[in-house]
Short mmCIF file of C-alpha atoms in Angstrom, two decimals:
data_model
loop_
_atom_site.label_atom_id
_atom_site.label_comp_id
_atom_site.label_asym_id
_atom_site.label_seq_id
_atom_site.Cartn_x
_atom_site.Cartn_y
_atom_site.Cartn_z
CA MET A 1 34.99 34.74 -20.14
CA SER A 2 33.40 33.00 -23.10
CA GLU A 3 29.62 32.68 -23.21
CA ILE A 4 28.22 29.30 -22.09
CA ARG A 5 25.75 27.96 -24.61
CA VAL A 6 23.10 25.60 -23.28
CA GLU A 7 21.09 23.46 -25.66
CA PRO A 8 17.41 24.45 -25.35
CA TYR A 9 15.03 21.84 -24.03
CA LEU A 10 11.75 21.21 -25.83
CA PRO A 11 8.97 19.68 -23.66
CA ASP A 12 7.37 16.41 -24.73
CA GLU A 13 4.03 15.48 -23.14
CA ASP A 14 4.51 11.82 -24.04
CA TYR A 15 7.93 11.45 -22.44
CA ASP A 16 8.20 9.16 -19.43
CA ASN A 17 11.21 7.98 -17.45
CA PRO A 18 10.50 7.00 -13.82
CA ALA A 19 14.04 8.02 -12.80
CA MET A 20 12.94 11.62 -13.35
CA VAL A 21 10.10 11.33 -10.82
CA THR A 22 12.37 13.32 -8.57
CA ASP A 23 12.08 16.52 -6.55
CA PHE A 24 14.46 19.06 -8.05
CA TYR A 25 16.32 19.58 -4.79
CA GLU A 26 17.58 16.00 -5.05
CA PHE A 27 19.45 16.95 -8.22
CA THR A 28 20.78 20.20 -6.76
CA MET A 29 22.11 18.35 -3.69
CA ALA A 30 23.59 15.49 -5.69
CA ASN A 31 25.26 17.89 -8.13
CA ALA A 32 26.82 19.92 -5.31
CA LEU A 33 28.11 16.81 -3.50
CA PHE A 34 29.40 15.41 -6.79
CA LEU A 35 31.40 18.56 -7.46
CA LYS A 36 32.78 18.48 -3.90
CA GLY A 37 34.23 15.02 -4.49
CA PHE A 38 31.66 12.82 -2.74
CA LYS A 39 30.61 10.84 -5.82
CA ASP A 40 31.56 7.48 -4.33
CA THR A 41 30.57 8.17 -0.73
CA VAL A 42 28.14 5.51 0.49
CA MET A 43 25.07 6.74 2.36
CA VAL A 44 22.48 4.82 4.38
CA PHE A 45 18.87 6.02 4.35
CA ASP A 46 15.86 4.62 6.22
CA MET A 47 12.26 4.91 5.09
CA PHE A 48 9.73 4.82 7.96
CA PHE A 49 6.45 6.44 8.94
CA ARG A 50 5.33 8.21 12.12
CA LYS A 51 1.66 7.26 12.51
CA ASN A 52 -0.80 4.68 11.23
CA PRO A 53 -3.57 5.89 8.89
CA ASP A 54 -6.69 6.93 10.80
CA ASN A 55 -4.65 6.58 14.04
CA LEU A 56 -5.42 2.88 14.06
CA GLY A 57 -3.21 0.09 15.33
CA TYR A 58 -1.27 -1.19 12.33
CA SER A 59 -0.29 -0.64 8.70
CA ILE A 60 0.64 -2.90 5.80
CA SER A 61 4.03 -2.41 4.15
CA CYS A 62 3.49 -2.56 0.40
CA GLY A 63 5.14 -1.41 -2.83
CA GLN A 64 8.30 -3.51 -2.70
CA ARG A 65 7.64 -5.21 -6.04
CA LYS A 66 7.37 -1.92 -7.90
CA LEU A 67 10.37 -0.41 -6.11
CA VAL A 68 12.57 -3.37 -7.06
CA ARG A 69 11.52 -3.08 -10.71
CA PHE A 70 12.29 0.64 -10.65
CA LEU A 71 15.79 0.23 -9.22
CA GLN A 72 16.73 -2.58 -11.58
CA ASN A 73 15.76 -0.45 -14.57
CA TYR A 74 17.19 2.82 -13.23
CA HIS A 75 18.83 4.93 -15.93
CA PHE A 76 18.96 8.38 -17.50
CA THR A 77 18.45 9.15 -21.17
CA ASP A 78 19.90 11.78 -23.47
CA ARG A 79 16.71 13.78 -23.01
CA ASP A 80 17.16 13.71 -19.23
CA VAL A 81 20.76 14.87 -19.53
CA THR A 82 19.78 17.68 -21.90
CA TRP A 83 17.12 18.91 -19.46
CA LEU A 84 19.46 18.74 -16.46
CA ARG A 85 22.11 20.73 -18.30
CA TYR A 86 19.40 23.23 -19.27
CA LYS A 87 18.46 23.49 -15.56
CA GLY A 88 22.02 24.39 -14.56
CA MET A 89 23.53 21.08 -13.49
CA SER A 90 27.27 20.76 -14.10
CA GLU A 91 28.58 19.18 -17.27
CA GLU A 92 30.56 16.60 -15.28
CA PHE A 93 27.52 15.55 -13.28
CA CYS A 94 25.33 15.31 -16.37
CA GLU A 95 27.83 13.13 -18.19
CA TYR A 96 28.19 10.91 -15.13
CA LEU A 97 24.44 10.34 -15.06
CA ARG A 98 24.40 9.38 -18.74
CA ASN A 99 25.93 5.97 -17.93
CA TYR A 100 24.77 5.63 -14.32
CA ARG A 101 23.25 2.37 -13.11
CA TRP A 102 21.90 1.65 -9.64
CA LYS A 103 24.29 -0.68 -7.76
CA GLY A 104 23.22 -0.29 -4.15
CA ASP A 105 21.78 -2.56 -1.45
CA VAL A 106 18.13 -2.70 -0.44
CA TYR A 107 16.89 -4.31 2.77
CA MET A 108 13.11 -4.19 3.17
CA MET A 109 10.21 -5.76 4.94
CA LYS A 110 8.69 -8.45 2.77
CA GLU A 111 5.77 -7.06 0.81
CA GLY A 112 2.62 -7.36 2.91
CA THR A 113 4.36 -7.28 6.30
CA VAL A 114 2.38 -5.69 9.11
CA ALA A 115 4.26 -2.51 10.00
CA TYR A 116 4.29 0.03 12.81
CA PRO A 117 5.36 3.67 13.26
CA GLN A 118 9.08 4.49 13.56
CA VAL A 119 10.20 1.02 12.46
CA PRO A 120 12.24 1.10 9.22
CA MET A 121 10.34 -0.39 6.27
CA VAL A 122 13.17 0.11 3.78
CA ARG A 123 16.93 0.53 4.25
CA ILE A 124 18.91 1.87 1.31
CA GLU A 125 22.71 1.70 1.18
CA CYS A 126 24.17 3.15 -1.98
CA ASP A 127 26.63 5.60 -3.45
CA MET A 128 25.64 9.21 -2.92
CA VAL A 129 23.91 9.72 -6.28
CA GLY A 130 21.84 6.55 -6.10
CA ALA A 131 20.90 7.16 -2.48
CA ILE A 132 19.73 10.74 -2.94
CA LEU A 133 18.02 10.69 -6.32
CA ILE A 134 15.57 7.83 -5.59
CA GLU A 135 13.90 9.49 -2.60
CA THR A 136 10.76 10.78 -4.29
CA TYR A 137 10.00 7.66 -6.30
CA LEU A 138 10.63 5.43 -3.30
CA LEU A 139 8.35 7.45 -1.05
CA GLN A 140 5.64 7.81 -3.67
CA THR A 141 5.66 4.07 -4.30
CA MET A 142 5.85 2.81 -0.72
CA ASN A 143 3.48 5.43 0.68
CA PHE A 144 0.69 4.93 -1.85
CA HIS A 145 0.81 1.14 -1.98
CA SER A 146 0.97 0.90 1.82
CA LEU A 147 -1.90 3.35 2.21
CA ILE A 148 -4.27 1.47 -0.10
CA ALA A 149 -3.31 -2.02 1.07
CA THR A 150 -3.86 -0.93 4.68
CA LYS A 151 -7.23 0.64 3.89
CA ALA A 152 -8.27 -2.44 1.92
CA THR A 153 -7.66 -4.77 4.87
CA ARG A 154 -10.14 -2.71 6.88
CA ILE A 155 -12.74 -2.46 4.13
CA THR A 156 -12.55 -6.20 3.38
CA GLY A 157 -12.83 -7.01 7.09
CA MET A 158 -9.44 -8.75 7.31
CA ASN A 159 -8.61 -6.86 10.48
CA ILE A 160 -11.77 -7.85 12.36
CA HIS A 161 -11.84 -11.44 11.10
CA ARG A 162 -15.15 -10.81 9.29
CA PRO A 163 -14.11 -11.24 5.64
CA ARG A 164 -16.23 -9.53 3.00
CA ASN A 165 -16.31 -9.98 -0.76
CA VAL A 166 -15.23 -6.54 -1.92
CA MET A 167 -14.64 -5.42 -5.50
CA GLU A 168 -12.44 -2.38 -6.02
CA PHE A 169 -14.44 0.11 -8.12
CA GLY A 170 -12.37 3.27 -7.75
CA THR A 171 -10.39 3.73 -10.97
CA ARG A 172 -12.55 6.58 -12.26
CA ARG A 173 -12.02 8.54 -9.04
CA ALA A 174 -8.36 7.71 -8.49
CA GLN A 175 -5.82 10.53 -8.64
CA GLY A 176 -4.58 9.60 -12.09
CA GLU A 177 -3.90 6.51 -14.17
CA SER A 178 -0.99 5.17 -12.11
CA ALA A 179 -2.98 5.52 -8.89
CA GLY A 180 -5.83 3.55 -10.44
CA ASN A 181 -3.54 0.71 -11.54
CA ASP A 182 -1.31 0.56 -8.48
CA GLY A 183 -4.30 1.06 -6.22
CA ALA A 184 -6.05 -1.94 -7.77
CA TYR A 185 -2.95 -4.09 -7.12
CA ALA A 186 -2.66 -2.92 -3.51
CA ALA A 187 -6.39 -3.38 -2.90
CA ILE A 188 -6.16 -7.01 -4.03
CA LEU A 189 -3.29 -7.59 -1.59
CA GLY A 190 -5.52 -6.10 1.10
CA GLY A 191 -8.24 -8.66 0.48
CA CYS A 192 -10.34 -7.46 -2.48
CA ILE A 193 -11.62 -10.17 -4.83
CA GLY A 194 -11.54 -8.12 -8.01
CA THR A 195 -11.22 -4.70 -9.62
CA ALA A 196 -13.12 -2.76 -12.26
CA ASN A 197 -9.75 -1.83 -13.82
CA CYS A 198 -9.02 -3.76 -17.02
CA LEU A 199 -5.42 -2.57 -17.39
CA ALA A 200 -4.66 -3.77 -13.86
CA GLU A 201 -5.50 -7.38 -14.80
CA MET A 202 -3.54 -7.05 -18.03
CA ARG A 203 -0.49 -5.90 -16.06
CA PHE A 204 -0.67 -8.07 -12.98
CA GLY A 205 -2.50 -11.15 -14.18
CA PRO A 206 -5.68 -13.01 -13.22
CA SER A 207 -5.12 -12.56 -9.48
CA VAL A 208 -6.08 -8.92 -10.09
CA LYS A 209 -9.30 -9.95 -11.80
CA ALA A 210 -11.26 -7.41 -13.82
CA VAL A 211 -14.97 -7.63 -13.00
CA GLY A 212 -18.15 -5.73 -13.87
CA THR A 213 -21.49 -5.96 -15.62
CA ILE A 214 -23.65 -2.99 -16.62
CA ALA A 215 -24.24 0.66 -15.76
CA HIS A 216 -27.41 2.71 -15.64
CA SER A 217 -26.74 4.03 -19.16
CA PHE A 218 -27.19 0.54 -20.63
CA ILE A 219 -30.62 0.27 -19.08
CA GLU A 220 -31.59 3.83 -20.03
CA PHE A 221 -30.69 3.12 -23.64
CA PHE A 222 -33.50 0.58 -24.12
CA PRO A 223 -37.22 1.44 -24.34
CA SER A 224 -37.82 -0.42 -21.06
CA GLU A 225 -35.88 -1.82 -18.16
CA TYR A 226 -37.09 -5.33 -18.93
CA GLU A 227 -35.79 -5.14 -22.50
CA ALA A 228 -32.39 -4.01 -21.17
CA PHE A 229 -32.30 -6.89 -18.71
CA LYS A 230 -33.29 -9.34 -21.44
CA ALA A 231 -30.62 -8.06 -23.83
CA TYR A 232 -27.96 -8.52 -21.20
CA ALA A 233 -29.23 -11.96 -20.14
CA ASP A 234 -29.31 -13.16 -23.76
CA THR A 235 -25.73 -11.97 -24.26
CA TYR A 236 -24.27 -13.33 -21.02
CA PRO A 237 -26.59 -16.13 -19.86
CA ASP A 238 -23.89 -17.67 -17.66
CA ASN A 239 -23.14 -14.43 -15.82
CA VAL A 240 -26.34 -12.46 -15.35
CA SER A 241 -25.86 -9.69 -12.81
CA LEU A 242 -28.33 -6.82 -12.94
CA LEU A 243 -28.56 -3.28 -11.62
CA LEU A 244 -31.92 -2.52 -10.01
CA ASP A 245 -32.07 1.18 -9.20
CA THR A 246 -32.15 2.94 -12.59
CA TYR A 247 -35.81 3.84 -12.14
CA SER A 248 -37.19 2.30 -8.94
CA ILE A 249 -35.75 -0.63 -7.03
CA PHE A 250 -39.08 -2.04 -5.86
CA GLU A 251 -41.59 -0.70 -8.38
CA SER A 252 -39.52 -1.65 -11.43
CA GLY A 253 -36.17 -3.28 -10.73
CA LEU A 254 -37.36 -6.11 -8.49
CA PRO A 255 -40.34 -7.21 -10.64
CA ASN A 256 -38.19 -7.18 -13.77
CA LEU A 257 -35.44 -9.10 -11.99
CA ILE A 258 -37.88 -11.88 -11.10
CA LYS A 259 -39.35 -11.81 -14.59
CA ILE A 260 -35.92 -12.19 -16.20
CA ASP A 261 -34.99 -15.07 -13.94
CA ASP A 262 -38.24 -16.81 -14.86
CA TYR A 263 -37.42 -16.18 -18.53
CA LEU A 264 -34.02 -17.87 -18.09
CA ILE A 265 -35.63 -20.84 -16.34
CA GLU A 266 -38.03 -21.26 -19.24
CA LYS A 267 -35.32 -20.80 -21.87
CA TYR A 268 -32.72 -23.05 -20.19
CA PRO A 269 -34.74 -25.51 -18.09
CA ASP A 270 -31.93 -28.06 -17.88
CA ASN A 271 -29.11 -25.64 -17.12
CA PRO A 272 -29.34 -24.33 -13.53
CA ASN A 273 -26.18 -22.28 -14.09
CA ARG A 274 -28.10 -20.02 -16.46
CA ARG A 275 -30.01 -18.08 -13.88
CA VAL A 276 -29.66 -14.57 -12.47
CA LYS A 277 -26.53 -14.68 -10.35
CA SER A 278 -26.82 -11.37 -8.53
CA ALA A 279 -28.47 -7.98 -8.32
CA ARG A 280 -26.86 -4.71 -7.29
CA ILE A 281 -28.31 -1.60 -5.70
CA ASP A 282 -26.42 1.67 -5.85
CA SER A 283 -28.70 4.16 -4.11
CA GLY A 284 -31.23 4.64 -1.34
CA ASP A 285 -31.15 3.15 2.12
CA LEU A 286 -28.94 0.17 1.35
CA ALA A 287 -29.62 -1.76 4.56
CA ARG A 288 -33.38 -1.39 4.28
CA GLY A 289 -33.19 -2.20 0.57
CA TYR A 290 -31.23 -5.37 1.31
CA LYS A 291 -33.75 -6.66 3.82
CA ARG A 292 -36.73 -5.96 1.57
CA LEU A 293 -35.04 -7.52 -1.47
CA ARG A 294 -33.85 -10.56 0.42
CA LYS A 295 -37.30 -11.20 1.82
CA ALA A 296 -38.98 -10.77 -1.57
CA LEU A 297 -36.50 -12.97 -3.44
CA ASP A 298 -36.64 -15.72 -0.84
CA LYS A 299 -40.45 -15.63 -0.95
CA ALA A 300 -40.30 -15.96 -4.74
CA GLY A 301 -38.08 -19.04 -4.42
CA LYS A 302 -35.01 -17.22 -5.62
CA SER A 303 -32.74 -17.38 -2.61
CA TYR A 304 -29.83 -18.20 -4.94
CA ILE A 305 -29.80 -14.63 -6.28
CA LYS A 306 -27.07 -12.79 -4.40
CA LEU A 307 -27.23 -9.13 -3.45
CA VAL A 308 -24.49 -6.58 -4.08
CA ALA A 309 -24.19 -3.05 -2.66
CA SER A 310 -22.30 0.00 -3.88
CA ASN A 311 -22.55 3.78 -3.38
CA SER A 312 -19.76 5.56 -1.46
CA LEU A 313 -19.21 2.68 0.94
CA ASP A 314 -16.46 2.36 3.48
CA GLU A 315 -15.69 0.06 6.39
CA LYS A 316 -17.80 2.00 8.89
CA LYS A 317 -20.92 2.02 6.73
CA MET A 318 -20.59 -1.69 6.03
CA ILE A 319 -20.02 -2.73 9.64
CA ASN A 320 -22.94 -0.56 10.76
CA MET A 321 -25.25 -2.23 8.23
CA GLU A 322 -24.05 -5.67 9.26
CA LEU A 323 -24.01 -5.30 13.05
CA TYR A 324 -26.86 -2.90 13.72
CA GLU A 325 -29.28 -3.60 10.88
CA GLY A 326 -28.63 -7.23 9.98
CA ALA A 327 -27.92 -6.39 6.34
CA HIS A 328 -25.30 -8.86 5.13
CA PHE A 329 -24.77 -8.23 1.44
CA ASP A 330 -23.06 -11.04 -0.44
CA SER A 331 -20.55 -8.60 -1.91
CA TYR A 332 -19.74 -4.92 -2.17
CA GLY A 333 -18.34 -2.54 -4.74
CA VAL A 334 -16.19 0.13 -3.10
CA GLY A 335 -14.81 3.06 -5.05
CA GLU A 336 -13.48 6.42 -3.97
CA ASN A 337 -13.27 5.71 -0.26
CA LEU A 338 -10.88 2.83 -0.98
CA ILE A 339 -8.79 4.06 -3.91
CA THR A 340 -8.12 7.41 -2.18
CA SER A 341 -8.25 6.15 1.43
CA ALA A 342 -10.63 9.05 1.88
CA THR A 343 -10.70 9.07 5.69
CA ASP A 344 -6.91 9.58 5.82
CA PRO A 345 -5.47 10.04 2.33
CA VAL A 346 -1.78 10.45 3.19
CA PHE A 347 0.63 7.76 4.35
CA GLY A 348 3.34 9.84 5.96
CA GLY A 349 6.45 7.85 5.14
CA VAL A 350 9.74 9.76 5.26
CA TYR A 351 13.25 9.04 3.96
CA LYS A 352 16.09 10.08 6.25
CA LEU A 353 19.88 9.88 6.19
CA VAL A 354 20.96 7.74 9.16
CA ALA A 355 24.62 6.87 8.45
CA VAL A 356 27.60 7.43 6.16
CA LYS A 357 30.09 4.67 5.40
CA GLU A 358 33.72 5.54 6.06
CA ALA A 359 36.79 4.38 4.14
CA ASP A 360 37.60 1.80 6.82
CA GLY A 361 34.16 0.18 6.47
CA SER A 362 32.69 1.66 9.64
CA TYR A 363 29.49 3.70 9.70
CA THR A 364 29.17 7.20 11.16
CA PRO A 365 25.64 7.79 12.48
CA LYS A 366 23.75 10.83 11.20
CA MET A 367 20.79 12.45 12.88
CA LYS A 368 18.11 15.05 12.28
CA CYS A 369 17.36 16.36 15.78
CA SER A 370 14.58 18.92 15.31
CA ASP A 371 13.11 21.08 18.05
CA SER A 372 10.40 18.44 18.39
CA VAL A 373 11.65 15.29 20.11
CA SER A 374 9.03 13.22 18.32
CA LYS A 375 10.75 14.09 15.03
CA ALA A 376 14.24 13.27 16.24
CA ILE A 377 15.18 10.31 14.06
CA ILE A 378 16.93 7.12 15.12
CA PRO A 379 20.53 7.30 13.86
CA GLY A 380 22.86 4.56 12.67
CA LYS A 381 22.79 1.65 10.28
CA LEU A 382 19.86 -0.21 11.81
CA MET A 383 18.08 -3.55 11.76
CA ALA A 384 14.46 -4.06 12.78
CA TRP A 385 13.35 -7.20 14.61
CA ARG A 386 9.95 -8.52 15.62
CA LEU A 387 9.68 -10.32 18.94
CA PHE A 388 6.82 -12.81 19.33
CA ASP A 389 5.15 -13.83 22.60
CA GLU A 390 4.41 -17.36 23.79
CA GLU A 391 1.23 -17.42 21.65
CA GLY A 392 3.13 -16.57 18.46
CA LYS A 393 1.84 -13.01 18.24
CA GLY A 394 4.00 -9.94 17.72
CA GLN A 395 4.71 -8.53 21.17
CA CYS A 396 6.98 -5.67 20.13
CA ASP A 397 9.38 -4.48 17.46
CA ILE A 398 12.98 -3.81 18.39
CA ILE A 399 15.23 -1.37 16.54
CA ALA A 400 18.88 -2.43 16.88
CA LEU A 401 22.22 -1.58 15.34
CA ASP A 402 22.86 -3.71 12.29
CA GLY A 403 25.57 -5.76 13.99
CA GLU A 404 23.47 -6.74 17.01
CA GLU A 405 22.16 -10.30 16.90
CA PHE A 406 19.40 -12.05 18.86
CA LYS A 407 18.00 -15.55 18.97
CA ASP A 408 14.94 -17.34 20.27
CA GLY A 409 14.90 -17.47 24.07
CA ASP A 410 17.00 -14.34 24.61
CA GLU A 411 16.04 -11.83 27.26
CA ILE A 412 16.67 -8.39 25.80
CA GLU A 413 16.92 -5.14 27.70
CA VAL A 414 15.23 -2.35 25.76
CA ILE A 415 14.12 1.26 25.98
CA ASN A 416 10.51 1.99 24.99
CA LEU A 417 10.50 4.57 22.21
CA ASP A 418 7.28 6.11 23.55
CA PRO A 419 8.37 9.10 25.70
CA ASP A 420 5.22 8.69 27.81
CA ALA A 421 5.87 5.04 28.65
CA TYR A 422 5.59 4.46 32.43
CA HIS A 423 8.27 1.75 32.39
CA ALA A 424 10.64 3.08 29.76
CA ARG A 425 13.38 0.55 30.46
CA ARG A 426 12.39 -3.10 30.58
CA VAL A 427 13.44 -6.63 29.74
CA VAL A 428 11.53 -8.58 27.10
CA LYS A 429 11.78 -12.29 26.42
CA ALA A 430 12.06 -13.46 22.83
CA TYR A 431 10.01 -16.63 22.66
CA HIS A 432 10.62 -16.21 18.95
CA ILE A 433 12.35 -13.36 17.11
CA GLU A 434 12.72 -12.54 13.41
CA LYS A 435 14.53 -9.93 11.36
CA LEU A 436 12.07 -7.66 9.60
CA LEU A 437 14.45 -6.22 7.00
CA VAL A 438 15.51 -8.86 4.50
CA PRO A 439 17.85 -8.37 1.52
CA HIS A 440 16.07 -7.71 -1.77
CA ILE A 441 18.89 -6.18 -3.85
CA ILE A 442 22.64 -6.49 -3.15
CA GLY A 443 25.10 -4.64 -5.35
CA GLY A 444 22.29 -3.86 -7.76
CA GLU A 445 21.34 -7.53 -8.22
CA LEU A 446 18.05 -9.11 -7.12
CA VAL A 447 18.72 -11.68 -4.38
CA ILE A 448 15.19 -12.71 -3.41
CA ASP A 449 12.42 -14.64 -5.11
CA LEU A 450 9.45 -12.29 -5.16
CA PRO A 451 6.26 -14.19 -4.29
CA ASP A 452 3.14 -14.05 -6.43
CA ILE A 453 0.09 -11.97 -5.56
CA GLU A 454 -1.92 -14.79 -3.98
CA THR A 455 1.01 -15.71 -1.73
CA LYS A 456 1.34 -12.11 -0.54
CA LYS A 457 -2.40 -11.82 -0.01
CA ASN A 458 -2.39 -14.98 2.12
CA TYR A 459 0.67 -13.68 4.00
CA ILE A 460 -1.23 -10.55 5.02
CA ARG A 461 -4.28 -12.56 6.05
CA ASP A 462 -2.20 -14.97 8.13
CA GLN A 463 -0.53 -12.15 10.04
CA LEU A 464 -3.79 -10.37 10.85
CA GLU A 465 -5.48 -13.61 11.89
CA ASN A 466 -2.65 -15.27 13.80
CA LYS A 467 0.34 -13.00 14.49
CA VAL A 468 -1.06 -9.66 15.64
CA TRP A 469 -2.57 -8.86 19.02
CA GLU A 470 -6.32 -8.46 18.52
CA SER A 471 -6.23 -5.30 20.60
CA GLU A 472 -4.16 -3.69 17.81
CA LEU A 473 -6.89 -4.47 15.30
CA ARG A 474 -9.70 -2.68 17.12
CA PRO A 475 -11.41 -0.09 14.89
CA GLU A 476 -11.65 2.26 17.89
CA MET A 477 -8.85 3.13 20.34
CA PRO A 478 -6.52 0.26 19.39
CA HIS A 479 -3.52 -0.77 21.43
CA GLN A 480 -0.40 0.93 20.10
CA HIS A 481 2.23 -1.67 19.27
CA TYR A 482 5.35 -1.51 21.43
CA VAL A 483 8.42 -0.22 19.58
CA ASP A 484 11.67 -0.43 21.53
CA LEU A 485 15.30 0.51 21.09
CA THR A 486 18.23 -1.60 22.17
CA LEU A 487 20.41 0.04 24.77
CA LYS A 488 23.12 0.66 22.16
CA VAL A 489 20.75 2.45 19.80
CA ALA A 490 19.17 4.46 22.61
CA GLU A 491 22.57 5.61 23.86
CA VAL A 492 23.79 6.62 20.39
CA ARG A 493 20.57 8.57 19.86
CA ALA A 494 20.74 10.29 23.25
CA GLU A 495 24.41 11.20 22.91
CA MET A 496 23.96 12.60 19.41
CA TYR A 497 20.91 14.59 20.44
CA GLU A 498 22.82 16.09 23.36
CA LYS A 499 25.80 16.92 21.18
CA LEU A 500 23.85 18.33 18.23
CA HIS A 501 20.86 19.89 19.96
CA GLY A 502 22.07 20.58 23.48
CA GLY A 503 19.78 18.37 25.54
CA ARG A 504 19.13 14.74 26.43
CA ILE A 505 16.14 12.85 25.05
#
């Protein structure tokens, strides 16, 4: 047998093709199925998650915009093909990938939709190669965006109907450049009013507004704190925001703050806009500092100066300051606890094969059973619906086979997916019902107008204020949203589990 010569691959640290953000097993599987003749076999995968971050009552589905852009630009380069051949993929498979374009169908929740465990967020239907090879990028994108958008709604107070002005300050502590940029975008969707990240505004536009003023180093650079304040005020007289805790908030920062504001009044007596706008504290007992500063500034006739807090804040620290200590800062800068969702840094979305399309157009359900019933997936080509009660709030989500249809006013018999439910089988009335999975890409072509950032931000706010049971929004021990199966789905699942695993669910 003649020796097989493989072209060596030389690494390039600057190379970047998102299609190669792929776990290697996806290539080994796709190559094997390709060689076995399944190149054109159409697979259906669902992406869903099993629990809400922090075990709370809801999540926000986010990342759709980036996923759509990825799929519409999906391709492999000569460098990719060279590397895959070097890694042992077949010549036929490598050459097939050289001209491959993504031509599948994507049904997803609209970006910003309130989402719940077990309910499909994304449904992919595509030829075998396109279905298998996008798993890692899809999960990375949907998981991270959903994680940060969900965390942001809690930090900005969207979920408790106590909105806060929060600036996202986490880029320097994000897990890499892409996390900083994507996290800023997701944080804005979740209610933030700005980000420290300049590239994020350059990419996403003025809705992802870059904000910021000065750091301690600027103040340290000058011979005195007052001179630093004056230099900044002279440079930006219309946007004077100062940092008070470089040396001492009350012995130095506060007196110099008042002095600078008086200086601006004297310099610009006829321009009330040229005054100190705000002052930030980044250390010490923030609640106590707020109350002392507010009292002193009000006494000095400077109630127009707003107060800003930062320093490892999260939603619990802010609500404690507000409710128990009466410290209501005008705005907050939140960094690592937002951009990493520090209290629960993993959004556990998974991507599972649920059906294979046959030559006659029918779909054969597929199922991972597992020895743990909680991990037994829901098989079949599915559609998710949200059923609203008489007050217009989401009463439950229903997982149905794709061909099942419902309309307003229907009474639907369902099986509660929770194995501990006391009344597992029940009838629910659809005062109003909507499909949750809407077509985004059909045959590789975009079929939906993607809304702008402000529209998506308002969409999230409207749901949390008007379309979600308040008991699901509780920070402690929230109601767990009802997720039900239609009788057809429940029977398919039970029969497959019995056949494949040997027992009924």
